[in-house]
XYZ file of C-alpha atoms in Angstrom:
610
model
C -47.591 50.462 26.265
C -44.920 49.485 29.005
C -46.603 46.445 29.137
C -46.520 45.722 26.051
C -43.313 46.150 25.509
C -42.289 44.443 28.269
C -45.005 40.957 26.611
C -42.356 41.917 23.491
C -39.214 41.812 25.605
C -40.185 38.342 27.355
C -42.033 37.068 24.217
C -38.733 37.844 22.322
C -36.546 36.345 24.959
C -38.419 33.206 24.914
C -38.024 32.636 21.496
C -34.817 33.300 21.715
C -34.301 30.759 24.296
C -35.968 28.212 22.191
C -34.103 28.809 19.544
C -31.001 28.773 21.626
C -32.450 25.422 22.918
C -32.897 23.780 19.838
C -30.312 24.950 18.103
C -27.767 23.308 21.620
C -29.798 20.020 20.790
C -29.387 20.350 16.745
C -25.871 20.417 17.597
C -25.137 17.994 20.371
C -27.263 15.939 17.468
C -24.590 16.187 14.512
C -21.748 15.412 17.109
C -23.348 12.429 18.392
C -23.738 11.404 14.518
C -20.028 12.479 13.785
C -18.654 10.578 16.909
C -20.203 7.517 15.689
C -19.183 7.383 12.250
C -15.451 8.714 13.125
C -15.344 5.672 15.979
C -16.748 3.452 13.261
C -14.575 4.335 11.176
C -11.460 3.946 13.447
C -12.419 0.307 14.591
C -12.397 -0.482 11.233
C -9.206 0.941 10.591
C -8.152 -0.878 13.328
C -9.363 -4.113 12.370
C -7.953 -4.037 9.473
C -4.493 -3.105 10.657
C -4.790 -6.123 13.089
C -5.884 -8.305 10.454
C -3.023 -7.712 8.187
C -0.549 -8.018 10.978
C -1.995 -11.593 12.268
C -2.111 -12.727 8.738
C 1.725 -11.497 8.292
C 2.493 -13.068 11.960
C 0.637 -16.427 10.127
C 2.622 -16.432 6.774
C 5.706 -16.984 9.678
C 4.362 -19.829 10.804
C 3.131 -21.264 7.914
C 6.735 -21.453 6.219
C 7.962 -23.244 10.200
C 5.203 -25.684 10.064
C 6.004 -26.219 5.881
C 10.071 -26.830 7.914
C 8.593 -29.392 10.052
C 6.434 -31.395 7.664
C 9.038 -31.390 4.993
C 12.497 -32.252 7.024
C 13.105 -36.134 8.136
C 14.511 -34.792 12.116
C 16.596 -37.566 14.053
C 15.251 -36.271 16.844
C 18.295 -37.502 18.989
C 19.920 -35.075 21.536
C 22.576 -33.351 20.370
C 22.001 -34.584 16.960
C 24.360 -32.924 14.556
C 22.070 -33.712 11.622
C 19.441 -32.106 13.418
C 21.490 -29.144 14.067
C 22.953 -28.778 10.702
C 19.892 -28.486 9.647
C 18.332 -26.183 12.296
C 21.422 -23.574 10.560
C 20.253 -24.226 7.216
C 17.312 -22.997 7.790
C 17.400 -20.322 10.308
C 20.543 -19.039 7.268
C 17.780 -19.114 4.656
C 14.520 -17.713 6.322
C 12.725 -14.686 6.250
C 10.617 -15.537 9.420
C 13.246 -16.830 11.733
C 16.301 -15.624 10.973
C 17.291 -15.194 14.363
C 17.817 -19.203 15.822
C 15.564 -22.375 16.101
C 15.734 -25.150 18.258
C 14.156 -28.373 18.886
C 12.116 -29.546 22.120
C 10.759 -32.332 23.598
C 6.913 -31.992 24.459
C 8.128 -31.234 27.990
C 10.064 -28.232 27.165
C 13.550 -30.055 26.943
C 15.839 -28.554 24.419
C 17.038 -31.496 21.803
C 19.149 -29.241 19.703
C 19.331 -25.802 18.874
C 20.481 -23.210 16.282
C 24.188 -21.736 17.084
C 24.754 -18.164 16.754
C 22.384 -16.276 18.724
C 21.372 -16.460 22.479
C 18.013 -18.084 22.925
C 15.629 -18.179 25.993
C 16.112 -20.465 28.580
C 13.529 -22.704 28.534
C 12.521 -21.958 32.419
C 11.371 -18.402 31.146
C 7.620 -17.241 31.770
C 7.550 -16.466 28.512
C 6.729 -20.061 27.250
C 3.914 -20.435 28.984
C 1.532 -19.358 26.577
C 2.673 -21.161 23.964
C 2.649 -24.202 25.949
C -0.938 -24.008 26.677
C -1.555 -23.464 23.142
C -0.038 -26.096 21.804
C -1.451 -27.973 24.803
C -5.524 -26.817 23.167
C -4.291 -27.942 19.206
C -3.245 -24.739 18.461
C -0.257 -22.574 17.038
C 2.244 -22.043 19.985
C 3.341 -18.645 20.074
C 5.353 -17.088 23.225
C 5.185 -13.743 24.724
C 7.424 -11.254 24.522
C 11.044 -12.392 26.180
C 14.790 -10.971 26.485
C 17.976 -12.471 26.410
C 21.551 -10.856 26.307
C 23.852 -10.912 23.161
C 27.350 -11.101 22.944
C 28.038 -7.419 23.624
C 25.973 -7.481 26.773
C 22.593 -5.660 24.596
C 19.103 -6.391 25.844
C 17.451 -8.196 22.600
C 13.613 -8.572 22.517
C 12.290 -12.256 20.874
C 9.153 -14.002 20.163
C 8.926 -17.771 19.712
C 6.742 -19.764 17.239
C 6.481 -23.454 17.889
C 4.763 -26.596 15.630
C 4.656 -29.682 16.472
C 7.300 -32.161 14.685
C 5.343 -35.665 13.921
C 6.784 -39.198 13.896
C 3.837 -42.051 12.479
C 1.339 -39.634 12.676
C 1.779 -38.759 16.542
C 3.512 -35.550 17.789
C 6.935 -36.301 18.636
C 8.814 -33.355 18.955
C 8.412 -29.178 18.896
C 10.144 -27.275 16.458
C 10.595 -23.709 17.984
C 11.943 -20.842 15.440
C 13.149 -17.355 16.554
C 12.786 -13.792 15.592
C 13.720 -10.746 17.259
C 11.399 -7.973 17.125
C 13.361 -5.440 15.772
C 14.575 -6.946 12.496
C 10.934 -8.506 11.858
C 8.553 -7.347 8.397
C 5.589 -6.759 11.068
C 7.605 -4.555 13.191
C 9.100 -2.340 9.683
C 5.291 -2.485 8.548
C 4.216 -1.134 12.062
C 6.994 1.341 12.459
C 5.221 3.029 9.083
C 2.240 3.732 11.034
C 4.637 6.052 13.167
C 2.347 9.641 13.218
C 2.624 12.236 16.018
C -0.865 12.062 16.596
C -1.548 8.278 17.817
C 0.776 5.314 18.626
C 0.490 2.083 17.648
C 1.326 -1.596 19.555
C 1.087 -5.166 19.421
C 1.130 -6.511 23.059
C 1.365 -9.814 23.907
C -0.914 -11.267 27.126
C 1.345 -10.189 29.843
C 0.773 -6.216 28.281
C 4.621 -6.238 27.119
C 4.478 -4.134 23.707
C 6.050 -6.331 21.028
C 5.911 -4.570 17.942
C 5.339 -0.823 17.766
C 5.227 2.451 15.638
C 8.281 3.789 17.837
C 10.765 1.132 17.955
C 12.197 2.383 21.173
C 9.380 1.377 22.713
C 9.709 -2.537 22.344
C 10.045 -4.329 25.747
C 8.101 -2.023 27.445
C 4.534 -2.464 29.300
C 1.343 -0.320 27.916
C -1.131 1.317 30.736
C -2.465 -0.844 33.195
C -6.273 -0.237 32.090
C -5.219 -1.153 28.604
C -3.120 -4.338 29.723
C -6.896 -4.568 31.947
C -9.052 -4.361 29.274
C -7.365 -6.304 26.794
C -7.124 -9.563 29.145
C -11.058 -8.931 29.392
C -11.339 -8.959 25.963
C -11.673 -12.641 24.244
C -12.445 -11.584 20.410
C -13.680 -8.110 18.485
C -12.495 -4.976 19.252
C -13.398 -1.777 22.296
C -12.702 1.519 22.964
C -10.474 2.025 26.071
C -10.477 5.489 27.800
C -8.101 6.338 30.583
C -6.223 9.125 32.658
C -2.578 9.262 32.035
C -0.694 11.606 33.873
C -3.152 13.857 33.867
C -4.032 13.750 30.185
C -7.217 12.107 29.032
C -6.363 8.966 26.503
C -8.399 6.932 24.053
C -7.231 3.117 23.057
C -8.778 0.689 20.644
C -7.834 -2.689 21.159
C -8.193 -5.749 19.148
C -8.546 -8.772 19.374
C -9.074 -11.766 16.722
C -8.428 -15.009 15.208
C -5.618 -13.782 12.670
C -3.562 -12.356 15.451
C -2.212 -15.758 16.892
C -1.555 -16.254 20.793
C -3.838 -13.710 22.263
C -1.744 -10.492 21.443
C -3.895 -7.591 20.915
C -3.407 -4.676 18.496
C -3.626 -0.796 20.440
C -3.748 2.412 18.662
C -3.713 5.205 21.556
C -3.759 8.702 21.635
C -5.032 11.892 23.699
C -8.698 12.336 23.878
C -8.292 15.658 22.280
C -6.414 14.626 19.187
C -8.918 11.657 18.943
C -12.321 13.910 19.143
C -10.113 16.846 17.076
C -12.128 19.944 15.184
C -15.519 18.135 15.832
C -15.301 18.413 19.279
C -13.810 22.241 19.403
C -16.533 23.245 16.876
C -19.059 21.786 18.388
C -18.428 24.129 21.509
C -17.424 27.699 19.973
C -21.282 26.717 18.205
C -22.337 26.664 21.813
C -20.689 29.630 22.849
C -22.152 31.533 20.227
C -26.005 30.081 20.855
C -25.704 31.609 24.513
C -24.263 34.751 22.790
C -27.357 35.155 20.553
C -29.496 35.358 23.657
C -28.149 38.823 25.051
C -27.639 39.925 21.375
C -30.490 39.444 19.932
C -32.345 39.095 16.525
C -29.289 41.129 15.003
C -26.841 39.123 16.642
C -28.837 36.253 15.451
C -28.954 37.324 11.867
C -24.953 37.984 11.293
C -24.205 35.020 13.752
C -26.617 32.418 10.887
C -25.169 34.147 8.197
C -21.217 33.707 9.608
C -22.555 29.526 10.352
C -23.621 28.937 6.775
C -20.242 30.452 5.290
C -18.290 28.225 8.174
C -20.621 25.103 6.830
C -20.338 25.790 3.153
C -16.614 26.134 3.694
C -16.891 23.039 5.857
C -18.607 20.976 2.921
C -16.045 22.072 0.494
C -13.270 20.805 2.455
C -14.992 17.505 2.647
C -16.342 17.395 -0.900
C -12.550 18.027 -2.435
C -11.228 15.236 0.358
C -13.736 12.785 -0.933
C -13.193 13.556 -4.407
C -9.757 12.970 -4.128
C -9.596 10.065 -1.957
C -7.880 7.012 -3.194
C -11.295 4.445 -1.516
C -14.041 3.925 -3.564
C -17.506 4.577 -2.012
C -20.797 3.506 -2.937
C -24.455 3.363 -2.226
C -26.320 0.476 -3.353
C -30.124 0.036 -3.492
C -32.075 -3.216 -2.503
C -31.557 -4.599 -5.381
C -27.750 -3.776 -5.540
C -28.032 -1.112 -8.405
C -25.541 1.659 -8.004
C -27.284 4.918 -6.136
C -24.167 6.851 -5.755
C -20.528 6.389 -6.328
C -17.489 8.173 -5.539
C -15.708 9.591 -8.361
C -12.839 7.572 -7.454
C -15.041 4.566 -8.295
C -15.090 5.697 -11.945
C -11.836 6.592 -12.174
C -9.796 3.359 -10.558
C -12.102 0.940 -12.892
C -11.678 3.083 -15.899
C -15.169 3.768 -16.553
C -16.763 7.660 -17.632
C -17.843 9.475 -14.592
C -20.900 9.135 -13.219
C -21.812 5.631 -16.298
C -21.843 3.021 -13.071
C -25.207 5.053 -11.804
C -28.229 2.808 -11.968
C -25.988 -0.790 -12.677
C -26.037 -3.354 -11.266
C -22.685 -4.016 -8.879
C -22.977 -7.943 -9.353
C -22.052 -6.978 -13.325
C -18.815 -5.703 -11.898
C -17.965 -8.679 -10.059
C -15.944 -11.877 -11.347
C -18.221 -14.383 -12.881
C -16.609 -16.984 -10.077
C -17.513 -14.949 -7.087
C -20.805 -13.544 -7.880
C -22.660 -16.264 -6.262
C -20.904 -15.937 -3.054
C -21.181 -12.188 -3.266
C -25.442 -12.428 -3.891
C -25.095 -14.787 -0.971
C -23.809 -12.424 1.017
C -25.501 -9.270 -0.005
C -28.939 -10.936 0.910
C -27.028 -11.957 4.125
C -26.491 -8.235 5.004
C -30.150 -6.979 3.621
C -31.411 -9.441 6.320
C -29.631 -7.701 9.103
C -30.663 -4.205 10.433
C -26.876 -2.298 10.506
C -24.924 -5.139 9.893
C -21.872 -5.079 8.778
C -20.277 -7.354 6.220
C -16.509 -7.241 5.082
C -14.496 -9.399 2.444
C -12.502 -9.879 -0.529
C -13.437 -10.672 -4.178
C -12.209 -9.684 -8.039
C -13.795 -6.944 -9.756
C -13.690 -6.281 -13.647
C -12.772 -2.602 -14.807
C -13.546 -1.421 -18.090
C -11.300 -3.555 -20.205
C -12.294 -6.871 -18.161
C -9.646 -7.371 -15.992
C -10.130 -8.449 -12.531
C -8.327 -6.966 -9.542
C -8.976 -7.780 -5.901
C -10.553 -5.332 -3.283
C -11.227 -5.129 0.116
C -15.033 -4.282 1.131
C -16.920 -2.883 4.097
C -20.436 -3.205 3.718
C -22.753 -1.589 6.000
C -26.401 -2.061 6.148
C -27.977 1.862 6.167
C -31.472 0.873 4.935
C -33.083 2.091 7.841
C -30.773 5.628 7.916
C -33.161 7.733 6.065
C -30.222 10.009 5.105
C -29.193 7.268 2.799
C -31.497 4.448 2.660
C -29.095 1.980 1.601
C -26.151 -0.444 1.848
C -22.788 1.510 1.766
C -19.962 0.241 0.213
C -16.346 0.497 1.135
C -13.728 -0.715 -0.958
C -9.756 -0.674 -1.355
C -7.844 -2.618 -3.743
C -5.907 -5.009 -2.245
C -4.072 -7.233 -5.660
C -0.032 -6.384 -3.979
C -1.200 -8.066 -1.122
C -3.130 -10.672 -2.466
C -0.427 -11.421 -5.279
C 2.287 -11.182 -2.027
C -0.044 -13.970 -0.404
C 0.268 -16.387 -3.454
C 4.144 -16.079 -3.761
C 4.676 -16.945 -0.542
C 2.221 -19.843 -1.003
C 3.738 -20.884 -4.233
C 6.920 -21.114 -3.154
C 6.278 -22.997 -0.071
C 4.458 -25.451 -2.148
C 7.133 -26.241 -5.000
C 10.910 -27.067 -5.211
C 12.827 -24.233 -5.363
C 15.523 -25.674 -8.134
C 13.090 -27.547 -10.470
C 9.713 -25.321 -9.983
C 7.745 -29.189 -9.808
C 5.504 -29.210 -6.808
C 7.436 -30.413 -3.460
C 6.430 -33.369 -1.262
C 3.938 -31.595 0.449
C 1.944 -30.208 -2.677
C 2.358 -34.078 -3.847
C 0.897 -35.449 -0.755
C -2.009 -33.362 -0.102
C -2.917 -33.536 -4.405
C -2.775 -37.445 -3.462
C -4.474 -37.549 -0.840
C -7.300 -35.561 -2.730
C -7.384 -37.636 -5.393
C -7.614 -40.749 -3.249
C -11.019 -39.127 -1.849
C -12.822 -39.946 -5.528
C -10.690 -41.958 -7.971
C -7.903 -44.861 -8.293
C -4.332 -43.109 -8.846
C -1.379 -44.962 -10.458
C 1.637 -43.737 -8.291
C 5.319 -43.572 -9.592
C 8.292 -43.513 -7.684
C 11.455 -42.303 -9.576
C 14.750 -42.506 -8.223
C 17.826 -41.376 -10.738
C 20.659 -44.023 -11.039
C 24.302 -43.182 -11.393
C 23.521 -39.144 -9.842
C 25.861 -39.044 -7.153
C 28.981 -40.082 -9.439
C 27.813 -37.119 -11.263
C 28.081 -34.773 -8.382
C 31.088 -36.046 -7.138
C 32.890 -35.593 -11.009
C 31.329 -32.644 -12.213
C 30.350 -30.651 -8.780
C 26.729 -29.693 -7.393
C 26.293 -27.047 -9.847
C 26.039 -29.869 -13.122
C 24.112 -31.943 -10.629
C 21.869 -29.182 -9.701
C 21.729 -28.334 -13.912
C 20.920 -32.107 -14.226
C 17.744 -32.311 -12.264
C 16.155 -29.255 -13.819
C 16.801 -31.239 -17.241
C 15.721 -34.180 -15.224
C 12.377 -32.516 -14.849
C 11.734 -31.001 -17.990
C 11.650 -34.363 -19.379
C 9.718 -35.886 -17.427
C 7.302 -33.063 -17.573
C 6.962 -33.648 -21.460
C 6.228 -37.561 -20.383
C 3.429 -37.186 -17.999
C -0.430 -36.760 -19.355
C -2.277 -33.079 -18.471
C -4.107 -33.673 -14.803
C -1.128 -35.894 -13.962
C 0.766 -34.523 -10.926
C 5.251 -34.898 -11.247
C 6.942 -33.691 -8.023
C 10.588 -33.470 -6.482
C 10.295 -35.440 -3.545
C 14.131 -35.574 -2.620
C 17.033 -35.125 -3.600
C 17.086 -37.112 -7.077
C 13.544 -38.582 -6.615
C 10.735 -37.628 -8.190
C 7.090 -38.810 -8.033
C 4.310 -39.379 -10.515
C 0.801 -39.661 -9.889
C -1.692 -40.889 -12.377
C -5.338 -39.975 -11.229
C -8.128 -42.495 -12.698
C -4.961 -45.426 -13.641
C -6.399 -48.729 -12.940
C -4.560 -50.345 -15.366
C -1.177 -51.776 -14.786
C -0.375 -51.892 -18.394
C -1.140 -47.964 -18.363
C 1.234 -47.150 -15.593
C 3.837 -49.732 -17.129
C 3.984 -47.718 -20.102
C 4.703 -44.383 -18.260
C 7.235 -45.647 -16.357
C 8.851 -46.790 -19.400
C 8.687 -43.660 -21.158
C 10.196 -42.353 -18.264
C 13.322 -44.559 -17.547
C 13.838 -43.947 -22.016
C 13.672 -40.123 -21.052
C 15.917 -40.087 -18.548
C 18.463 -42.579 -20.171
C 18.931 -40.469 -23.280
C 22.173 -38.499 -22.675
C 21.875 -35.374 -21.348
C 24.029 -31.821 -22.400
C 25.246 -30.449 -18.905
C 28.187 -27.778 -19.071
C 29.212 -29.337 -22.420
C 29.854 -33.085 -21.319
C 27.659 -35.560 -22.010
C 26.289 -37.134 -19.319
C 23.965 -40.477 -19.261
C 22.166 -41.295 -16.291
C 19.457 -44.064 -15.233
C 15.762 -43.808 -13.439
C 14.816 -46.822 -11.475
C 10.470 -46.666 -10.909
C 8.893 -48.349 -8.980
C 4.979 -48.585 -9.656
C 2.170 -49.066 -7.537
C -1.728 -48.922 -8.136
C -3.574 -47.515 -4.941
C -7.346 -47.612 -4.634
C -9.615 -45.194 -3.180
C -9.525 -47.161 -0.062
C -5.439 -46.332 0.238
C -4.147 -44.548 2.788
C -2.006 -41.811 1.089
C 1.253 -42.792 3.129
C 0.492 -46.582 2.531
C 0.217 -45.836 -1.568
C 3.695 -44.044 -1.164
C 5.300 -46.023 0.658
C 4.355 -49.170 -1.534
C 5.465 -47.273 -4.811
C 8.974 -46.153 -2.815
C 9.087 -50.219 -1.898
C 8.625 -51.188 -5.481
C 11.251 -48.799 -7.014
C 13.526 -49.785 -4.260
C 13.292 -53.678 -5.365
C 13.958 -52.407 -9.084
C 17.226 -50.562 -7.618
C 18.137 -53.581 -5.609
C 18.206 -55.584 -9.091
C 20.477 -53.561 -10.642
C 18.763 -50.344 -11.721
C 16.739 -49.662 -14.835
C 19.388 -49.153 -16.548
C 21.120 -52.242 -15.952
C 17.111 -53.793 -17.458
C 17.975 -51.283 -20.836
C 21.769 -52.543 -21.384
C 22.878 -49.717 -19.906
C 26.636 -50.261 -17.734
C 25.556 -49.871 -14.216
C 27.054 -47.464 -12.237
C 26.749 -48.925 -8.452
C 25.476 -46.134 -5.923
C 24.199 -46.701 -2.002
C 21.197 -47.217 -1.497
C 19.647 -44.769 0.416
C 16.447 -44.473 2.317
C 13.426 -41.965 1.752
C 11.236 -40.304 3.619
C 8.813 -43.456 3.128
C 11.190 -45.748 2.203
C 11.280 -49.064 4.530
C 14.405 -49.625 6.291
């Protein structure tokens, strides 16, 4: 009998040592799972906050590069021109509003903004820009300080495009902005949470932009600073010591953040691995503890786990349900498994009526051939990972832009299929086309500016013959000088609503300067054809116009010139601005319609001969 109780104590022990076993290895199982998907998801997070602050950082130099393409620069030392308009801009943008200067291509300062302190050029901070613009690429400095007027340390970043003269860089135009009064650093500062930090760092590991503004000037952790310079492109988790506290980094890197900065979101170890980590041990604890208890222990123990899980699964359920993301599951044929009920709700469709579509009816009729592209793309590759942006239609048919993750889960047998994770992105996207809509037209006449009217010509010159018209106003500046800027300004807007009611649909009419305009005539062989435009033209313009209640009667002289597809888009220009200029030099067009000439200087365009 002893023995046999004693075969029931060790037979009992044993199993409870196996189940103690595999229950450590069940759980060191779901935190392995956990830790995976929770550092998934906090690269992507990360990603994304990189790639929205690279493509912010890019929208800055788009609008300095749109400065240098569109202004004619002296380029002369000293050049008060130059200068004047250096302050015109720097008063006007949202990007630079801190100075600008010009360079020569050795680092010699032509002319420069008045107001506020700029780096010498001798400072270390140039140097990467320098070699970027050296490989062809957007020159952006590290992190540098100057002194203001009262003696304050101020924190700037430099963004530098090259200035071209006959197609060859001349010149660098170099604009401004201090750290502190930037949208990237107001957008990072609401990231601000007491659990992590995040930074933008430029090469040298000097933080630039940061969730605690206090912060800016200062140099991350040396392993960071380390790792970052080791990384050329994607993303890595960083863990450190720091001051005896265990820390976790990710850093990015990418294409969208411009001159090798790198985006790091740091905190402790312990707030990173949080309740996953702590529960995974107290389940631990309490394995061990079922040993010397035994089957009772065992019993209440399981039973006390299952109400801790449950409770666990409604905590997540009611997050999910309530989170603002839609999620989906899509089969191999992209039918809808599952969806979130957020899905249903931010489309406007009855819960649970997207199970069993198709998601390719949901998308735009224009991207759904990309989008079957790529989903066959991602079925190809075991746990890839696939994000982008296209429209989807809700209920009604309206499209609105998201944001999705893909992930390929066909082999992950707990969901056997491609999850989908999407945000709606349209105030960003719509942002994105203001700013490129307004860097692309005049800002007085809403026509298309010279650069829209360039890179439409040059287009156009790819496939077809285009008539081009060059428009210059005669008798303007006696205007301005009688009646003041503001009838002037009032002038051209009528200017170009009639000649908008001239030209044909597909025809392109920009303001190219300051009372010339430009009209091109894709698929105008003819000269007869563009003859009779630029006649209804000059009879537009020379009807009397209504400005501030005086009547007011004004000239156009055009000059017209047919360009083949063999043109040079410059070339075509340039002959129409020659041709308009001989018409002026006769007298006008209005002098060719009776009307009294009113004798102006001539003045030279942008591709006007001298």
């Amino acid at each position: 009998m002893r023995l046999r109780n004693w075969l029931a104590v060790v037979v009992s022990v044993l199993l409870l040592v196996a189940v103690g076993i595999v229950g450590v290895m069940v759980n060191r199982s779901a935190l392995r799972a956990a830790d995976t998907v929770h550092r998934s998801d906090s690269l992507a997070l990360a990603v994304n906050n990189a790639t929205l602050a690279g493509q912010m950082q890019q929208l800055s130099a788009k609008e300095l590069k749109a400065f240098a393409d569109s202004y004619p620069f002296h380029l002369g030392a000293g050049y008060a021109g130059d200068r004047d308009a250096l302050e015109a801009y720097v008063a006007k943008s949202t990007s630079f509003p801190y100075g600008a200067a010009i360079t020569g291509l050795d680092g010699t300062v032509l002319n420069a903004s008045r107001g506020n302190p700029l780096p010498p050029g001798s400072d270390a901070g140039y140097q990467p820009m320098r070699a970027l613009l050296a490989a062809g690429k957007l020159g952006v400095s590290s992190l540098m300080q100057v002194k203001d007027a009262g003696g304050n340390t101020v924190a700037v970043e430099a963004f530098a495009v090259p200035i071209k003269a006959g197609g060859a860089t001349a010149a660098l135009l170099v604009g401004y902005h201090k750290f502190a009064a930037t949208t990237l650093q107001a957008y990072t500062a609401r990231l601000k949470s007491a659990a992590h930090l995040t930074t933008i760092m430029d090469t040298a590991g000097q933080v630039g932009f940061t969730s605690q503004a206090e912060r800016i000037g200062t140099r991350m952790e040396p392993a960071v600073v380390a790792a970052a310079a080791r990384l050329t492109e994607g993303s890595k988790f960083v863990e450190y010591r720091a001051g005896g506290t265990e820390m976790i980094s990710i850093v990015v890197k990418n294409d969208s953040l411009p001159g090798g900065w790198a985006y790091v979101r740091t905190q402790t170890m312990a707030s990173f691995d949080g309740a996953v980590h702590s529960r995974s041990q107290t389940i631990n604890v309490t394995l061990l503890a079922m040993l010397l208890i035994g089957a009772v222990g065992i019993s209440a123990l399981g039973y006390r786990t299952q109400v801790q899980r449950r409770r666990a699964d409604e905590r997540f359920q009611a997050l999910f349900l309530h989170a603002p993301d839609m999620v989906a599951v899509l089969d191999a044929e992209g039918r809808v498994a599952y969806s979130s009920p957020s899905a249903a709700s931010v489309l406007h469709f009855p819960a649970g009526s997207l199970q069993g579509s198709s998601v390719f009816e949901l998308v735009h009729p224009e991207d759904r051939p990309r989008m079957r592209e790529a989903f066959a793309a991602l079925l190809s590759g075991r746990d890839s990972v696939l994000r982008l942006q296209t429209r989807i239609l809700n209920r009604a048919g309206n499209a609105t832009w998201f944001e999705f993750t893909a992930s390929n889960q066909m082999q992950n047998p707990a969901l056997t299929g491609i999850v989908i994770n999407a945000r709606d992105i349209s105030e960003n996207r719509a942002f994105q086309e203001r700013l490129h809509h307004e860097a692309t037209h005049d800002a007085l006449t809403g026509l298309p500016n010279r650069r829209r009217m360039q890179d439409a010509l040059g287009t156009s010159l790819r496939d077809d013959a285009v008539a081009v018209l060059f428009v210059d106003l005669d008798g303007f500046k006696p205007v301005n000088d009688a009646h003041g800027h503001e009838a002037g300004d009032e002038l051209l807007r009528q200017v170009a609503e009639r000649l908008s009611a001239c030209v044909r649909e597909g025809d392109v009419l920009a303001r190219v300067g300051g009372d010339e305009f430009v009209v091109l005539m894709p698929g105008v062989t003819a000269q007869a054809d563009a003859d009779a435009m630029s006649q209804r033209v000059r009879l537009a313009v020379e009807r009397p116009f209504q400005v501030f209640g005086a009547d007011i009667t004004i000239g156009a002289s055009v000059g017209v010139h047919l360009a083949t597809p063999s043109d040079d888009p410059d070339q075509a220009l340039r002959a129409a601005d020659h041709a308009m200029y001989a018409v002026k030099h006769l007298g006008g067009g209005r002098r060719a319609n009776g009307v009294p000439e009113q004798r102006e200087p001539a003045r030279v365009g942008r591709h006007r001969a001298d």
